Amino acid sequence: MLKPLVLTIGSDLPPGAQAPSDAPPPPDASTTVWLVDTDEQAGAAARLAPAVLDPAEHQRAAAFKYEEDRSRYVASHVALRVLLGSRLGLPPGRVCITRAPCPSCGGPHGRPVTGDGPVHFSLSHSDRLALIAVGPVPVGADVETLAPASTVTDIAGQLHPREAAELAALAPEERPAAFGRVWVRKEAYFKGLGIGLARGLALDYVGTGDTPPGDGLPGWTLTDVAVAPGFTAAVAVSTDGHPGPVRGA
């Protein structure tokens, strides 16, 4: 299981000088995985947000009904821009984030991308945690709170038949954690592909066990990520581009 790097957002430097603590070296052949406690970083992120977020992000933040949701969104997106700016050698506010064409329909709602350099990234946030992966090849990241037993029961039948059978063989109290592993692995893979849940939950086998299967997804590797109790997380990295190691702490 990968232990992610932990990002602290600086608040005492101008946005152009921001860099993550324990920052990785300049772009290389590795993918790095970062964890952000958005509640802890909310104050620093709010101070940087006016100069860092783009108009679309400001608009999305303003649309949240609850301040807690708005604050977590701002912190996760400021964190993403700080990491991308560090990797690209740009001020965070100058990083241009757009959407790639959807692989299914060609619409402008595919995987988030930047035209500023050969860097791929993925951002996921759930409750107070955000997970960010940045690398030289397509990547997907997902973090989730553990689902209640009722959700496991409702969705288990939609999974790959082997996964559904594995869940059914477990004791009821073990199923939420196993289901969480399946869910974040699939979401990370779908985000890497840029297609989301439209692919369907039954097509790909990612397993419910403590370790993802080594050969379950041709052209991709799956790695579980260590997060706080009550959460589960994973990252998917394309192997078609011959990536280097996935790096954490």
CSV table of C-alpha atoms in Angstrom, one decimal:
chain,number,residue,atom,x,y,z
A,1,MET,CA,0.0,0.0,0.0
A,2,LEU,CA,1.3,3.4,-1.0
A,3,LYS,CA,1.8,6.0,1.7
A,4,PRO,CA,1.1,9.4,0.0
A,5,LEU,CA,3.0,12.6,0.5
A,6,VAL,CA,1.2,15.2,2.6
A,7,LEU,CA,0.8,18.6,1.2
A,8,THR,CA,1.0,21.8,3.3
A,9,ILE,CA,-0.2,24.9,1.5
A,10,GLY,CA,2.0,27.9,2.2
A,11,SER,CA,0.3,31.2,3.0
A,12,ASP,CA,3.3,33.6,3.6
A,13,LEU,CA,4.6,33.8,0.0
A,14,PRO,CA,3.0,35.3,-3.1
A,15,PRO,CA,1.2,32.7,-5.3
A,16,GLY,CA,4.0,32.7,-7.8
A,17,ALA,CA,6.4,31.5,-5.3
A,18,GLN,CA,4.3,28.7,-3.7
A,19,ALA,CA,5.7,25.2,-3.7
A,20,PRO,CA,4.7,22.1,-1.9
A,21,SER,CA,6.5,21.0,1.2
A,22,ASP,CA,8.9,18.2,0.5
A,23,ALA,CA,8.4,19.0,-3.2
A,24,PRO,CA,9.4,16.4,-5.8
A,25,PRO,CA,12.3,17.2,-8.2
A,26,PRO,CA,11.6,18.7,-11.6
A,27,PRO,CA,9.5,16.6,-14.0
A,28,ASP,CA,10.8,13.1,-14.4
A,29,ALA,CA,9.5,9.6,-15.1
A,30,SER,CA,7.6,9.3,-11.8
A,31,THR,CA,4.0,9.8,-10.7
A,32,THR,CA,3.6,11.3,-7.3
A,33,VAL,CA,0.6,10.9,-5.0
A,34,TRP,CA,-0.4,13.6,-2.5
A,35,LEU,CA,-2.9,13.8,0.4
A,36,VAL,CA,-4.4,17.1,1.5
A,37,ASP,CA,-6.5,17.6,4.7
A,38,THR,CA,-8.7,20.3,3.2
A,39,ASP,CA,-10.0,21.4,6.6
A,40,GLU,CA,-6.5,22.0,8.0
A,41,GLN,CA,-5.4,23.8,4.8
A,42,ALA,CA,-8.6,25.9,4.4
A,43,GLY,CA,-7.2,29.1,5.8
A,44,ALA,CA,-4.1,29.2,3.7
A,45,ALA,CA,-6.0,28.1,0.6
A,46,ALA,CA,-8.6,30.9,1.1
A,47,ARG,CA,-5.9,33.5,1.3
A,48,LEU,CA,-4.3,32.3,-2.0
A,49,ALA,CA,-7.6,31.5,-3.9
A,50,PRO,CA,-8.3,35.0,-5.3
A,51,ALA,CA,-5.0,35.0,-7.2
A,52,VAL,CA,-4.8,31.2,-7.9
A,53,LEU,CA,-8.2,29.9,-9.0
A,54,ASP,CA,-9.6,30.7,-12.4
A,55,PRO,CA,-13.1,32.2,-13.1
A,56,ALA,CA,-14.7,28.9,-13.6
A,57,GLU,CA,-13.4,27.6,-10.3
A,58,HIS,CA,-14.5,30.8,-8.5
A,59,GLN,CA,-18.0,30.4,-10.0
A,60,ARG,CA,-18.2,26.7,-8.9
A,61,ALA,CA,-17.0,27.6,-5.4
A,62,ALA,CA,-19.7,30.3,-5.1
A,63,ALA,CA,-22.4,27.9,-6.1
A,64,PHE,CA,-22.0,25.6,-3.1
A,65,LYS,CA,-24.8,26.0,-0.6
A,66,TYR,CA,-22.8,25.2,2.5
A,67,GLU,CA,-19.6,27.0,3.6
A,68,GLU,CA,-17.9,23.7,4.6
A,69,ASP,CA,-18.3,22.3,1.0
A,70,ARG,CA,-17.1,25.6,-0.5
A,71,SER,CA,-14.0,25.7,1.7
A,72,ARG,CA,-13.1,22.1,0.9
A,73,TYR,CA,-13.5,22.7,-2.8
A,74,VAL,CA,-11.3,25.8,-2.7
A,75,ALA,CA,-8.6,24.0,-0.6
A,76,SER,CA,-8.5,21.0,-2.9
A,77,HIS,CA,-8.3,23.1,-6.1
A,78,VAL,CA,-5.7,25.5,-4.7
A,79,ALA,CA,-3.6,22.4,-3.7
A,80,LEU,CA,-3.9,21.0,-7.2
A,81,ARG,CA,-2.7,24.3,-8.8
A,82,VAL,CA,0.2,24.5,-6.3
A,83,LEU,CA,1.3,21.0,-7.3
A,84,LEU,CA,0.9,21.6,-11.0
A,85,GLY,CA,2.7,24.9,-10.8
A,86,SER,CA,5.6,23.3,-9.0
A,87,ARG,CA,5.8,20.5,-11.6
A,88,LEU,CA,5.5,22.9,-14.6
A,89,GLY,CA,7.6,25.7,-13.2
A,90,LEU,CA,4.6,28.1,-13.4
A,91,PRO,CA,2.8,30.3,-10.8
A,92,PRO,CA,-0.3,28.3,-9.7
A,93,GLY,CA,-2.6,31.0,-11.1
A,94,ARG,CA,-1.2,30.7,-14.6
A,95,VAL,CA,-1.8,27.0,-14.9
A,96,CYS,CA,-4.5,26.4,-17.6
A,97,ILE,CA,-6.8,23.6,-16.7
A,98,THR,CA,-9.3,22.4,-19.4
A,99,ARG,CA,-11.1,19.2,-20.3
A,100,ALA,CA,-10.0,16.6,-22.9
A,101,PRO,CA,-12.6,15.3,-25.4
A,102,CYS,CA,-14.8,12.6,-23.9
A,103,PRO,CA,-13.6,9.2,-25.3
A,104,SER,CA,-17.2,8.0,-25.5
A,105,CYS,CA,-18.9,11.0,-27.3
A,106,GLY,CA,-16.2,13.5,-28.1
A,107,GLY,CA,-17.8,16.2,-25.9
A,108,PRO,CA,-15.7,18.6,-23.9
A,109,HIS,CA,-16.2,16.8,-20.6
A,110,GLY,CA,-13.4,14.2,-20.6
A,111,ARG,CA,-10.4,14.0,-18.3
A,112,PRO,CA,-9.1,17.3,-16.9
A,113,VAL,CA,-5.8,18.3,-18.6
A,114,THR,CA,-3.4,21.2,-18.8
A,115,GLY,CA,-1.9,22.5,-22.1
A,116,ASP,CA,1.1,24.0,-20.2
A,117,GLY,CA,3.3,20.9,-20.5
A,118,PRO,CA,3.5,17.1,-20.6
A,119,VAL,CA,1.9,16.6,-17.2
A,120,HIS,CA,-1.2,14.4,-16.3
A,121,PHE,CA,-3.1,14.7,-13.1
A,122,SER,CA,-6.2,13.6,-11.2
A,123,LEU,CA,-7.9,15.1,-8.2
A,124,SER,CA,-10.5,13.4,-5.9
A,125,HIS,CA,-12.0,14.7,-2.7
A,126,SER,CA,-14.3,13.2,-0.1
A,127,ASP,CA,-15.3,14.8,3.2
A,128,ARG,CA,-12.1,16.5,4.5
A,129,LEU,CA,-9.6,14.6,2.4
A,130,ALA,CA,-8.3,15.3,-1.1
A,131,LEU,CA,-6.1,12.9,-3.1
A,132,ILE,CA,-4.0,14.3,-6.0
A,133,ALA,CA,-1.8,12.3,-8.4
A,134,VAL,CA,0.5,14.1,-10.8
A,135,GLY,CA,2.7,12.3,-13.4
A,136,PRO,CA,4.0,12.0,-17.0
A,137,VAL,CA,1.3,9.6,-18.1
A,138,PRO,CA,-2.5,9.3,-17.7
A,139,VAL,CA,-3.4,8.8,-14.1
A,140,GLY,CA,-6.6,8.5,-12.0
A,141,ALA,CA,-7.0,8.9,-8.3
A,142,ASP,CA,-10.0,8.4,-6.0
A,143,VAL,CA,-10.6,8.7,-2.3
A,144,GLU,CA,-14.0,7.9,-0.6
A,145,THR,CA,-15.5,7.5,2.8
A,146,LEU,CA,-16.6,4.0,3.5
A,147,ALA,CA,-20.1,3.3,2.3
A,148,PRO,CA,-22.8,2.1,4.7
A,149,ALA,CA,-23.9,-1.5,4.6
A,150,SER,CA,-27.2,-0.5,2.8
A,151,THR,CA,-25.2,1.0,-0.1
A,152,VAL,CA,-23.0,-2.2,-0.4
A,153,THR,CA,-26.2,-4.3,-0.6
A,154,ASP,CA,-27.8,-2.1,-3.3
A,155,ILE,CA,-24.7,-1.9,-5.6
A,156,ALA,CA,-22.9,-5.2,-5.0
A,157,GLY,CA,-25.0,-6.9,-7.7
A,158,GLN,CA,-23.8,-4.4,-10.3
A,159,LEU,CA,-20.1,-5.2,-9.9
A,160,HIS,CA,-18.1,-7.8,-11.8
A,161,PRO,CA,-19.5,-11.2,-11.0
A,162,ARG,CA,-16.3,-12.3,-9.3
A,163,GLU,CA,-16.3,-9.2,-7.1
A,164,ALA,CA,-20.0,-9.7,-6.2
A,165,ALA,CA,-19.2,-13.3,-5.3
A,166,GLU,CA,-16.2,-12.3,-3.1
A,167,LEU,CA,-18.4,-9.7,-1.2
A,168,ALA,CA,-21.1,-12.3,-0.7
A,169,ALA,CA,-18.6,-14.7,0.8
A,170,LEU,CA,-17.5,-12.2,3.5
A,171,ALA,CA,-19.0,-11.6,6.9
A,172,PRO,CA,-21.4,-8.6,6.8
A,173,GLU,CA,-19.1,-6.5,8.9
A,174,GLU,CA,-16.2,-7.0,6.5
A,175,ARG,CA,-18.1,-6.0,3.4
A,176,PRO,CA,-18.0,-2.1,3.6
A,177,ALA,CA,-14.2,-2.1,3.6
A,178,ALA,CA,-14.0,-4.6,0.8
A,179,PHE,CA,-16.6,-2.8,-1.2
A,180,GLY,CA,-14.7,0.5,-0.6
A,181,ARG,CA,-11.5,-1.1,-2.1
A,182,VAL,CA,-13.5,-2.1,-5.2
A,183,TRP,CA,-15.1,1.2,-5.6
A,184,VAL,CA,-12.0,3.4,-5.4
A,185,ARG,CA,-10.0,1.1,-7.7
A,186,LYS,CA,-12.7,1.3,-10.4
A,187,GLU,CA,-13.2,5.0,-10.0
A,188,ALA,CA,-9.4,5.6,-10.2
A,189,TYR,CA,-9.3,3.5,-13.4
A,190,PHE,CA,-12.3,5.3,-15.0
A,191,LYS,CA,-10.8,8.7,-14.2
A,192,GLY,CA,-7.6,7.7,-15.8
A,193,LEU,CA,-9.5,6.6,-18.9
A,194,GLY,CA,-11.5,9.8,-18.7
A,195,ILE,CA,-14.9,8.1,-19.1
A,196,GLY,CA,-16.3,7.9,-15.6
A,197,LEU,CA,-19.0,5.4,-14.6
A,198,ALA,CA,-20.4,5.3,-18.2
A,199,ARG,CA,-18.1,2.3,-18.6
A,200,GLY,CA,-20.2,0.3,-16.2
A,201,LEU,CA,-19.2,-1.5,-13.0
A,202,ALA,CA,-19.4,-5.1,-14.2
A,203,LEU,CA,-16.9,-4.9,-17.1
A,204,ASP,CA,-13.6,-4.8,-15.3
A,205,TYR,CA,-12.3,-6.9,-12.4
A,206,VAL,CA,-10.3,-5.1,-9.8
A,207,GLY,CA,-10.8,-7.4,-6.8
A,208,THR,CA,-12.0,-6.9,-3.2
A,209,GLY,CA,-8.9,-8.2,-1.5
A,210,ASP,CA,-6.2,-6.3,0.4
A,211,THR,CA,-4.1,-6.0,-2.8
A,212,PRO,CA,-5.3,-5.2,-6.3
A,213,PRO,CA,-4.8,-8.0,-8.9
A,214,GLY,CA,-1.5,-7.6,-10.8
A,215,ASP,CA,-3.0,-8.3,-14.2
A,216,GLY,CA,-6.6,-7.1,-13.9
A,217,LEU,CA,-6.4,-4.1,-16.2
A,218,PRO,CA,-4.2,-4.4,-19.3
A,219,GLY,CA,-2.2,-1.2,-19.8
A,220,TRP,CA,-2.8,0.0,-16.3
A,221,THR,CA,-1.5,-0.6,-12.7
A,222,LEU,CA,-3.6,-0.1,-9.6
A,223,THR,CA,-2.2,0.8,-6.2
A,224,ASP,CA,-4.1,1.2,-3.0
A,225,VAL,CA,-3.3,4.4,-1.0
A,226,ALA,CA,-3.0,4.6,2.8
A,227,VAL,CA,-5.5,7.0,4.2
A,228,ALA,CA,-7.2,7.7,7.6
A,229,PRO,CA,-9.6,5.1,9.1
A,230,GLY,CA,-13.1,5.5,7.6
A,231,PHE,CA,-11.6,6.3,4.2
A,232,THR,CA,-10.3,4.2,1.3
A,233,ALA,CA,-8.2,5.4,-1.7
A,234,ALA,CA,-6.5,4.1,-4.9
A,235,VAL,CA,-4.5,5.4,-7.8
A,236,ALA,CA,-4.4,4.0,-11.4
A,237,VAL,CA,-1.4,4.7,-13.7
A,238,SER,CA,-1.2,4.0,-17.4
A,239,THR,CA,1.7,1.7,-18.4
A,240,ASP,CA,1.3,2.3,-22.1
A,241,GLY,CA,3.6,5.4,-21.7
A,242,HIS,CA,6.2,3.4,-19.8
A,243,PRO,CA,5.8,5.3,-16.5
A,244,GLY,CA,8.4,5.3,-13.8
A,245,PRO,CA,7.6,4.3,-10.2
A,246,VAL,CA,4.6,5.7,-8.4
A,247,ARG,CA,6.1,7.7,-5.5
A,248,GLY,CA,4.7,8.6,-2.1
A,249,ALA,CA,6.3,9.3,1.3
